[in-house]
mmCIF file of C-alpha atoms in Angstrom:
data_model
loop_
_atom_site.group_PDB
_atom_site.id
_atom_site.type_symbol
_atom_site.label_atom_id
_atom_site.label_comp_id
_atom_site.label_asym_id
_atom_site.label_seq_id
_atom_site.Cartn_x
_atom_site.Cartn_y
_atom_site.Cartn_z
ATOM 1 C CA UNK Q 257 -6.952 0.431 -32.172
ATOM 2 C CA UNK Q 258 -5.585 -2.277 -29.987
ATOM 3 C CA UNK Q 259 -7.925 -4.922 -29.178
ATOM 4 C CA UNK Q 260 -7.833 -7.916 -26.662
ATOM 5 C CA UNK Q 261 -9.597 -10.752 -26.128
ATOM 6 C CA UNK Q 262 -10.062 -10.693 -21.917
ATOM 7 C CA UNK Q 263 -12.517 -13.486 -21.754
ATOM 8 C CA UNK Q 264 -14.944 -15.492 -23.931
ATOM 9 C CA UNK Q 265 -17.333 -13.060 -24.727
ATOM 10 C CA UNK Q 266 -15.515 -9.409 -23.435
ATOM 11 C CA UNK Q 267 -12.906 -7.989 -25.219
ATOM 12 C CA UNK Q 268 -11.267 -4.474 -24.634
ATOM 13 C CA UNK Q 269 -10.522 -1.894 -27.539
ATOM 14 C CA UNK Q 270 -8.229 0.643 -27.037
ATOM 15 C CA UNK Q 271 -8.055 3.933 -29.042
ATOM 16 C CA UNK Q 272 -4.757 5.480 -29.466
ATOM 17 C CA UNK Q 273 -5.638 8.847 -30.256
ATOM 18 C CA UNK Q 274 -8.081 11.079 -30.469
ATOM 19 C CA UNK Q 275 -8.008 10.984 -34.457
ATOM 20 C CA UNK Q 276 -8.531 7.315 -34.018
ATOM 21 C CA UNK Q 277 -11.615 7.536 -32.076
ATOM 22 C CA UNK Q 278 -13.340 10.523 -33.856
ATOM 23 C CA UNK Q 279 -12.971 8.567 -37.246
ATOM 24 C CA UNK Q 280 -14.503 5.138 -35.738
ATOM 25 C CA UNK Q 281 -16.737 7.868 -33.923
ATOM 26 C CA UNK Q 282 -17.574 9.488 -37.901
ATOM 27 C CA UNK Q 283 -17.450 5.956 -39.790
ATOM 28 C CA UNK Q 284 -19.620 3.536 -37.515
ATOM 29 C CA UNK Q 285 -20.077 4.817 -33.752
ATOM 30 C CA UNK Q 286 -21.978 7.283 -34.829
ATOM 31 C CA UNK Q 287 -24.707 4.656 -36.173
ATOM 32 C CA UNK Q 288 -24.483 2.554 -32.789
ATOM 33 C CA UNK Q 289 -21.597 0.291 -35.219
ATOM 34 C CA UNK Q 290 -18.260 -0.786 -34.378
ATOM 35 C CA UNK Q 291 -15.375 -2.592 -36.235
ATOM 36 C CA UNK Q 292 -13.245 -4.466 -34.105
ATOM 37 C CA UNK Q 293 -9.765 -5.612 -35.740
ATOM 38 C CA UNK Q 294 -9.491 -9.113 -34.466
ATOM 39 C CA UNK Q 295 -7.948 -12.502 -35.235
ATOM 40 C CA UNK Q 296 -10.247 -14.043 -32.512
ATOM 41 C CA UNK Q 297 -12.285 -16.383 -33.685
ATOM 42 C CA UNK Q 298 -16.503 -15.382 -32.698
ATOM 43 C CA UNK Q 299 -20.018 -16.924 -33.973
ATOM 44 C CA UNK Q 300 -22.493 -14.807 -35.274
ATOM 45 C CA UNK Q 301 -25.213 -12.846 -33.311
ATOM 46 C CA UNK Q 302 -22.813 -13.759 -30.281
ATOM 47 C CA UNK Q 303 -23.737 -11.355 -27.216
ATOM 48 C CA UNK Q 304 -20.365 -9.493 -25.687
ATOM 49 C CA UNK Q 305 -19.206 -7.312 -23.865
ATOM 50 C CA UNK Q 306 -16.584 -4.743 -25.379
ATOM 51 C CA UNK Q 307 -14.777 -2.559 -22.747
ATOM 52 C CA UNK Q 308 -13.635 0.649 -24.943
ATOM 53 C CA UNK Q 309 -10.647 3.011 -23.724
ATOM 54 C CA UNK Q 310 -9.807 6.816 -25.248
ATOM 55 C CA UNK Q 311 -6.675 8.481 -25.855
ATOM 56 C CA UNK Q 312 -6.560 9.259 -21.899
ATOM 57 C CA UNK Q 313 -7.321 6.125 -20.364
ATOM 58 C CA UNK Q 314 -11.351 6.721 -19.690
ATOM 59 C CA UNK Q 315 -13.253 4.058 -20.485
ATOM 60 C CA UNK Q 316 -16.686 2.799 -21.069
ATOM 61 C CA UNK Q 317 -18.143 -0.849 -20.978
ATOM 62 C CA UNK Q 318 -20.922 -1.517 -23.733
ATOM 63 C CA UNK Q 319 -22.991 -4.402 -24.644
ATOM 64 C CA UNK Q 320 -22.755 -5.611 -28.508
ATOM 65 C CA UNK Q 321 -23.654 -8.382 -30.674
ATOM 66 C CA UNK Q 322 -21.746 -9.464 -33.655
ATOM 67 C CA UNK Q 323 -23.948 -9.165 -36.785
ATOM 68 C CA UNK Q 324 -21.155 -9.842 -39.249
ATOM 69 C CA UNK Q 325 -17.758 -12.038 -39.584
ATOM 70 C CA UNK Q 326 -15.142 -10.035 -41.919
ATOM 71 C CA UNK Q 327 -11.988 -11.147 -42.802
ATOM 72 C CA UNK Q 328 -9.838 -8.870 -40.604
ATOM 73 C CA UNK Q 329 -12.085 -9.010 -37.500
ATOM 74 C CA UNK Q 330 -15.910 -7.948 -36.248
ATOM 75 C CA UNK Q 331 -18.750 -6.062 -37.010
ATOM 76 C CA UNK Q 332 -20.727 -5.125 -33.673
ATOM 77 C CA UNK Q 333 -24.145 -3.519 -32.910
ATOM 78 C CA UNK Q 334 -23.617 -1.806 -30.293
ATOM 79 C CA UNK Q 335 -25.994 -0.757 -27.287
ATOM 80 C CA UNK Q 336 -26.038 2.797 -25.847
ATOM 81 C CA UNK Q 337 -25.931 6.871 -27.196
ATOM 82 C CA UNK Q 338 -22.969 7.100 -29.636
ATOM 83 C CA UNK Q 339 -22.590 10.390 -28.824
ATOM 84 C CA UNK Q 340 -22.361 10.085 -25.075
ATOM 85 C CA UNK Q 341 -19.517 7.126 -25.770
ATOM 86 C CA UNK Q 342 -17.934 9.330 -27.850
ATOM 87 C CA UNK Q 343 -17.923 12.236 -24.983
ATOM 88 C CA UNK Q 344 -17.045 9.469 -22.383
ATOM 89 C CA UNK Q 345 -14.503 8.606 -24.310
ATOM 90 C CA UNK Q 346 -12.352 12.028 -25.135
ATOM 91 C CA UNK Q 347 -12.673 13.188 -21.445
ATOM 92 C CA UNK Q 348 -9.203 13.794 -20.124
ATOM 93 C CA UNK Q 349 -8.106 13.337 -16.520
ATOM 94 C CA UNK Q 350 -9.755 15.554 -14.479
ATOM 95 C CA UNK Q 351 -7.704 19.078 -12.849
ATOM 96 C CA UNK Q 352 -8.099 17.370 -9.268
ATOM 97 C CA UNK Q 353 -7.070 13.829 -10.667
ATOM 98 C CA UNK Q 354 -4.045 15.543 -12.279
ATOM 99 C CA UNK Q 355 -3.384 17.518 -9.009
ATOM 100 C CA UNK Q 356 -3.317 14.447 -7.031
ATOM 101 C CA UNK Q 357 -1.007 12.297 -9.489
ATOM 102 C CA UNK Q 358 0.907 15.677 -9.091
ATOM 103 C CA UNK Q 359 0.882 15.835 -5.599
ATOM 104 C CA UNK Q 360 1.887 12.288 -5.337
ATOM 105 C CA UNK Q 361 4.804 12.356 -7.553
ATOM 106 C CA UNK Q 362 6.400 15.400 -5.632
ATOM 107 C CA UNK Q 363 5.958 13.099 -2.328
ATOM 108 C CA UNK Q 364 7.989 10.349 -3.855
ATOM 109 C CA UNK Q 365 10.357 12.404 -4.694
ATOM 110 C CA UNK Q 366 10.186 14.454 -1.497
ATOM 111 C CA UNK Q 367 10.508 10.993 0.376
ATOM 112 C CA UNK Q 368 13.465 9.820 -2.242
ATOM 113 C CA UNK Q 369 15.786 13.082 -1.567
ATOM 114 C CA UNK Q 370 14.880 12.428 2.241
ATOM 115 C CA UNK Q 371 16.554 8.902 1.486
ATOM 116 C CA UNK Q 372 19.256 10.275 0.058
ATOM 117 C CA UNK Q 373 20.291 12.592 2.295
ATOM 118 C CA UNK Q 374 19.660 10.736 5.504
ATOM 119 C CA UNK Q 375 22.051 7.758 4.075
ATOM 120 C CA UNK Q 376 24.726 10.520 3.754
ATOM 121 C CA UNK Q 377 24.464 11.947 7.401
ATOM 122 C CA UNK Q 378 27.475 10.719 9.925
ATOM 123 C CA UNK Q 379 25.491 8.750 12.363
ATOM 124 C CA UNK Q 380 25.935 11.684 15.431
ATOM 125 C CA UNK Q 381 23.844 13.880 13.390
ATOM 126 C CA UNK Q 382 21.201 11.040 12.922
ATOM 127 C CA UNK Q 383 21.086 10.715 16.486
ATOM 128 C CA UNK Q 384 20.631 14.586 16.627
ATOM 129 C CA UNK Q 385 17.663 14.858 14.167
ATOM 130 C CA UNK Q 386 15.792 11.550 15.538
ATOM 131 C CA UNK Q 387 14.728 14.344 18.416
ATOM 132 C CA UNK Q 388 13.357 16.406 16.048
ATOM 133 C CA UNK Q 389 12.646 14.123 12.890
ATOM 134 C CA UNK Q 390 9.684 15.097 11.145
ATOM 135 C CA UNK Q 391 6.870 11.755 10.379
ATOM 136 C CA UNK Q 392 9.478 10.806 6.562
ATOM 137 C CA UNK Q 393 11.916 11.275 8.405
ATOM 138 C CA UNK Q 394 11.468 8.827 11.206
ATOM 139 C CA UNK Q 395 10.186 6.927 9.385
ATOM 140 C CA UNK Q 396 13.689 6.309 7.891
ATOM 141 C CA UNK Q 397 15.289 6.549 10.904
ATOM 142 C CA UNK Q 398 13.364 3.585 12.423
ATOM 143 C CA UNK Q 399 15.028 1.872 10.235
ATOM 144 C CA UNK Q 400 18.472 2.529 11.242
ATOM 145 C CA UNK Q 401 20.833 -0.057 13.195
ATOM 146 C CA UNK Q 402 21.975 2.186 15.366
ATOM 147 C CA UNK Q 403 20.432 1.541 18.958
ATOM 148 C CA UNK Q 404 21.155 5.285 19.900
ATOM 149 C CA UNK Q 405 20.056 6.515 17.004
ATOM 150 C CA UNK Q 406 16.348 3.987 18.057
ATOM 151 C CA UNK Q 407 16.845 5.672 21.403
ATOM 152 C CA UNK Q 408 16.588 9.231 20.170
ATOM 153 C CA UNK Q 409 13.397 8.907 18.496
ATOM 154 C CA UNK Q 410 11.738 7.847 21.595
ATOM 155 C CA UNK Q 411 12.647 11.442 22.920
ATOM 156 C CA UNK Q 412 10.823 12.720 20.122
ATOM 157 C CA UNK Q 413 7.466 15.008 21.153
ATOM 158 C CA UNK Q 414 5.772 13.417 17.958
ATOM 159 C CA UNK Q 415 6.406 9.960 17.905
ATOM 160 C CA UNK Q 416 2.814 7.999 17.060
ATOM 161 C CA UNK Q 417 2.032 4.365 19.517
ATOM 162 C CA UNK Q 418 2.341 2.615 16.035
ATOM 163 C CA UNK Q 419 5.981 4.229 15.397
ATOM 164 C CA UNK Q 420 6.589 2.612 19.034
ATOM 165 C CA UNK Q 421 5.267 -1.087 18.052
ATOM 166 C CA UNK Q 422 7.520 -0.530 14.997
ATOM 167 C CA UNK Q 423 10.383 -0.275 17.318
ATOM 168 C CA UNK Q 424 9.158 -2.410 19.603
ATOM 169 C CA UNK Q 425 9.681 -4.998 16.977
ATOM 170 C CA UNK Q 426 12.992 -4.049 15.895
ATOM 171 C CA UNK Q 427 15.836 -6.503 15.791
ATOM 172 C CA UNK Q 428 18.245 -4.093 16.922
ATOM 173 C CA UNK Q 429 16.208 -3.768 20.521
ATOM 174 C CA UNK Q 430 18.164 -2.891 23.443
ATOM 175 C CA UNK Q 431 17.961 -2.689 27.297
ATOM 176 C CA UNK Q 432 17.804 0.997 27.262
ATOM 177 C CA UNK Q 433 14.866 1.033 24.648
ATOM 178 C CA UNK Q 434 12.903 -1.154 26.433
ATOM 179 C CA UNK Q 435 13.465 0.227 29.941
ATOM 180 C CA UNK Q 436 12.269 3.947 28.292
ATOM 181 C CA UNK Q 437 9.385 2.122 26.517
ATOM 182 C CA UNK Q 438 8.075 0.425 29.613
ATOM 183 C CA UNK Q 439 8.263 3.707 31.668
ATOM 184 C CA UNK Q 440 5.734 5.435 29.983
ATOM 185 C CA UNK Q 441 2.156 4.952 30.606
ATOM 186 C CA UNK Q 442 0.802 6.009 27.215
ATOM 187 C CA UNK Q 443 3.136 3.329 25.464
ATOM 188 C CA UNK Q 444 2.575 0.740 27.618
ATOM 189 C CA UNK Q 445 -1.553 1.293 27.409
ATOM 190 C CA UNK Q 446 -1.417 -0.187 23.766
ATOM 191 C CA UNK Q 447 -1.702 -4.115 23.711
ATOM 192 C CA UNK Q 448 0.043 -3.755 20.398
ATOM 193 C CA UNK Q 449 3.673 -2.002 22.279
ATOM 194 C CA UNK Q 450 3.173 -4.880 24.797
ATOM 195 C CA UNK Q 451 2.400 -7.867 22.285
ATOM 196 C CA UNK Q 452 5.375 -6.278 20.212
ATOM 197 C CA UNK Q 453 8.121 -6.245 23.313
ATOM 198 C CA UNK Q 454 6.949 -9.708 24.453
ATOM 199 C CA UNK Q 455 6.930 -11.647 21.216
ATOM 200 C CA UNK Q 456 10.752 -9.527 20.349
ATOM 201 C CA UNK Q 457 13.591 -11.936 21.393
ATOM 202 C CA UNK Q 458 15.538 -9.457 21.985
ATOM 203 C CA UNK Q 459 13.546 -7.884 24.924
ATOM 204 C CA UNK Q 460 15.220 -8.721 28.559
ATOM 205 C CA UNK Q 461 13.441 -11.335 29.901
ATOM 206 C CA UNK Q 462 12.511 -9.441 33.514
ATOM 207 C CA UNK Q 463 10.266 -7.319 31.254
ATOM 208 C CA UNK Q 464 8.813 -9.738 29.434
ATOM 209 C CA UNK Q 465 7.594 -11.648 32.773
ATOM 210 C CA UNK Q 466 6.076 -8.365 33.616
ATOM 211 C CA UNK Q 467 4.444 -7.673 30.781
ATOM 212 C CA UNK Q 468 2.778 -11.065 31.054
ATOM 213 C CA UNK Q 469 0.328 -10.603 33.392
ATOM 214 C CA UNK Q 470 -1.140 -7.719 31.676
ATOM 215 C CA UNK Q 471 -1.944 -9.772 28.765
ATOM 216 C CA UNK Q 472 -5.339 -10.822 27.653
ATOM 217 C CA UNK Q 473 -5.761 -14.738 28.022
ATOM 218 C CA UNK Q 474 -5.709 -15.641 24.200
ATOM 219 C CA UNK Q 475 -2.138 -14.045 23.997
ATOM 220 C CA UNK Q 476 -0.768 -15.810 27.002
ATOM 221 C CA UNK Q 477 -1.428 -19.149 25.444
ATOM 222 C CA UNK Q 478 0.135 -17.722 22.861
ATOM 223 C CA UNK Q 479 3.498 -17.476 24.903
ATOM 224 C CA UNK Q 480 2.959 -21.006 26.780
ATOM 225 C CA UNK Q 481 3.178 -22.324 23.257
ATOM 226 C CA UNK Q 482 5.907 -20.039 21.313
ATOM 227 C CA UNK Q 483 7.590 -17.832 23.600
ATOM 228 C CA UNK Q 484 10.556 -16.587 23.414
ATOM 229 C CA UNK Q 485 11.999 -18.478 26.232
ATOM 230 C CA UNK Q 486 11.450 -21.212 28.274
ATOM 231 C CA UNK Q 487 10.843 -19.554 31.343
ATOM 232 C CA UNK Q 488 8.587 -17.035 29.595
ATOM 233 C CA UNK Q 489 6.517 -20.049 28.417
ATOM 234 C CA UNK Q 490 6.441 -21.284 31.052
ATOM 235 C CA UNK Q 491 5.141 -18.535 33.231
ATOM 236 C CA UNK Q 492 2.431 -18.418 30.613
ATOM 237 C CA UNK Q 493 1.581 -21.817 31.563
ATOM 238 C CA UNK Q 494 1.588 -21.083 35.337
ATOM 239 C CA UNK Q 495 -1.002 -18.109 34.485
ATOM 240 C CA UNK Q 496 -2.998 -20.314 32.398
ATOM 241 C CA UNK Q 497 -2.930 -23.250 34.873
ATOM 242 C CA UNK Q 498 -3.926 -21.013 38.288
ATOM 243 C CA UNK Q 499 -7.171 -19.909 36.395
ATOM 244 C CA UNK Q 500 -8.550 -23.276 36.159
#
């Protein structure tokens, strides 16, 4: 059993196996006792409370007292059905729990061989699949510093308004991005695509100053204090001043 001290009166005991816990289970559990193997120093008829962990990581949290000092640790009274502890205990991860740790693990290493193979494709063939990139994919491709390889996504029939604000805010912006972002209506719609392209230094400054006046108030003063140009701030300013 491994034991720890987590705070003045709660310590956590950890059973190693299932051997481990049946004995303690057979020897004192079973008559509401535990042992705890501990150098920690605790008074007498001290109240705590003892987090205990089986061989498979459930745990339970039970009140206890100490009712005697021994030399190699603590004798607890513990609160609660042994029996249920004990059951509590044993229980293994469940068949969905397993499933989803499952599950997960094949997605990392789904997403890892994506990885792999996309670092390995000549960049022509990147451009090629950004059309058709599946959600991983893209995902990997946003990433890219390629503008034409950024350009082909935006051609793709599945790219999400948060993918956009993603690129919107890539350092590796160009003309041609923008100009394609800004001619579509159900980009443009999102505050978030606009508050991305207008805060991105790299955005031409003609669309910035239109983007401006479609901005909420609190963002413009925003931009009249940290734009990303002069003249953008001070266009803010303008706005700001010929609504007072």
């Amino acid at each position: 059993m491994k034991v720890q001290r987590t705070a003045s009166t709660a310590f956590t005991a950890d059973f190693e196996s299932e051997q481990e816990l049946t004995d303690e289970h057979r020897v004192n559990l079973s008559f509401g006792a535990l042992r705890l193997p501990t150098i920690e120093s605790v008074d007498l008829h001290t109240a705590l409370t003892v987090t205990l962990r089986g061989p498979w990581a459930a745990e339970i949290a039970v009140s206890a007292t100490v009712v005697a000092v021994l030399p190699d640790g603590i004798a607890l009274a513990i609160e609660g059905n042994p029996d249920e502890i004990l059951t509590r205990l044993l229980a293994r991860p469940s068949m969905a729990v397993e499933k989803a740790a499952e599950e997960e693990e094949t997605t990392r290493e789904k997403s890892q061989n994506t990885w792999d193979r996309m670092r390995s494709l000549p960049q022509m063939e990147k451009i090629l699949l950004a059309v058709r990139a599946d959600r991983t994919e893209r995902a990997l491709l946003l990433q890219d510093n390629d503008p034409r390889v950024l350009l082909s996504i935006l051609r793709n029939p599945r790219l999400t308004v948060d993918e956009v604000v993603r690129l919107a805010k890539s350092s590796f912006l160009t003309y041609q991005i923008v100009e394609v972002i800004m001619k579509t209506g159900q980009w443009m719609s999102s505050l978030d695509v606009r508050l991305a392209l207008i805060h991105n230094a790299k955005t031409p400054q003609a669309f910035s100053l239109r983007i401006l006046p479609t901005l909420p108030d609190s963002e413009i003063k925003t931009i009249a204090r940290a734009g990303t140009s002069m003249a953008l701030k001070q266009a803010a300013l303008r706005r700001l001043q010929g609504r007072t």
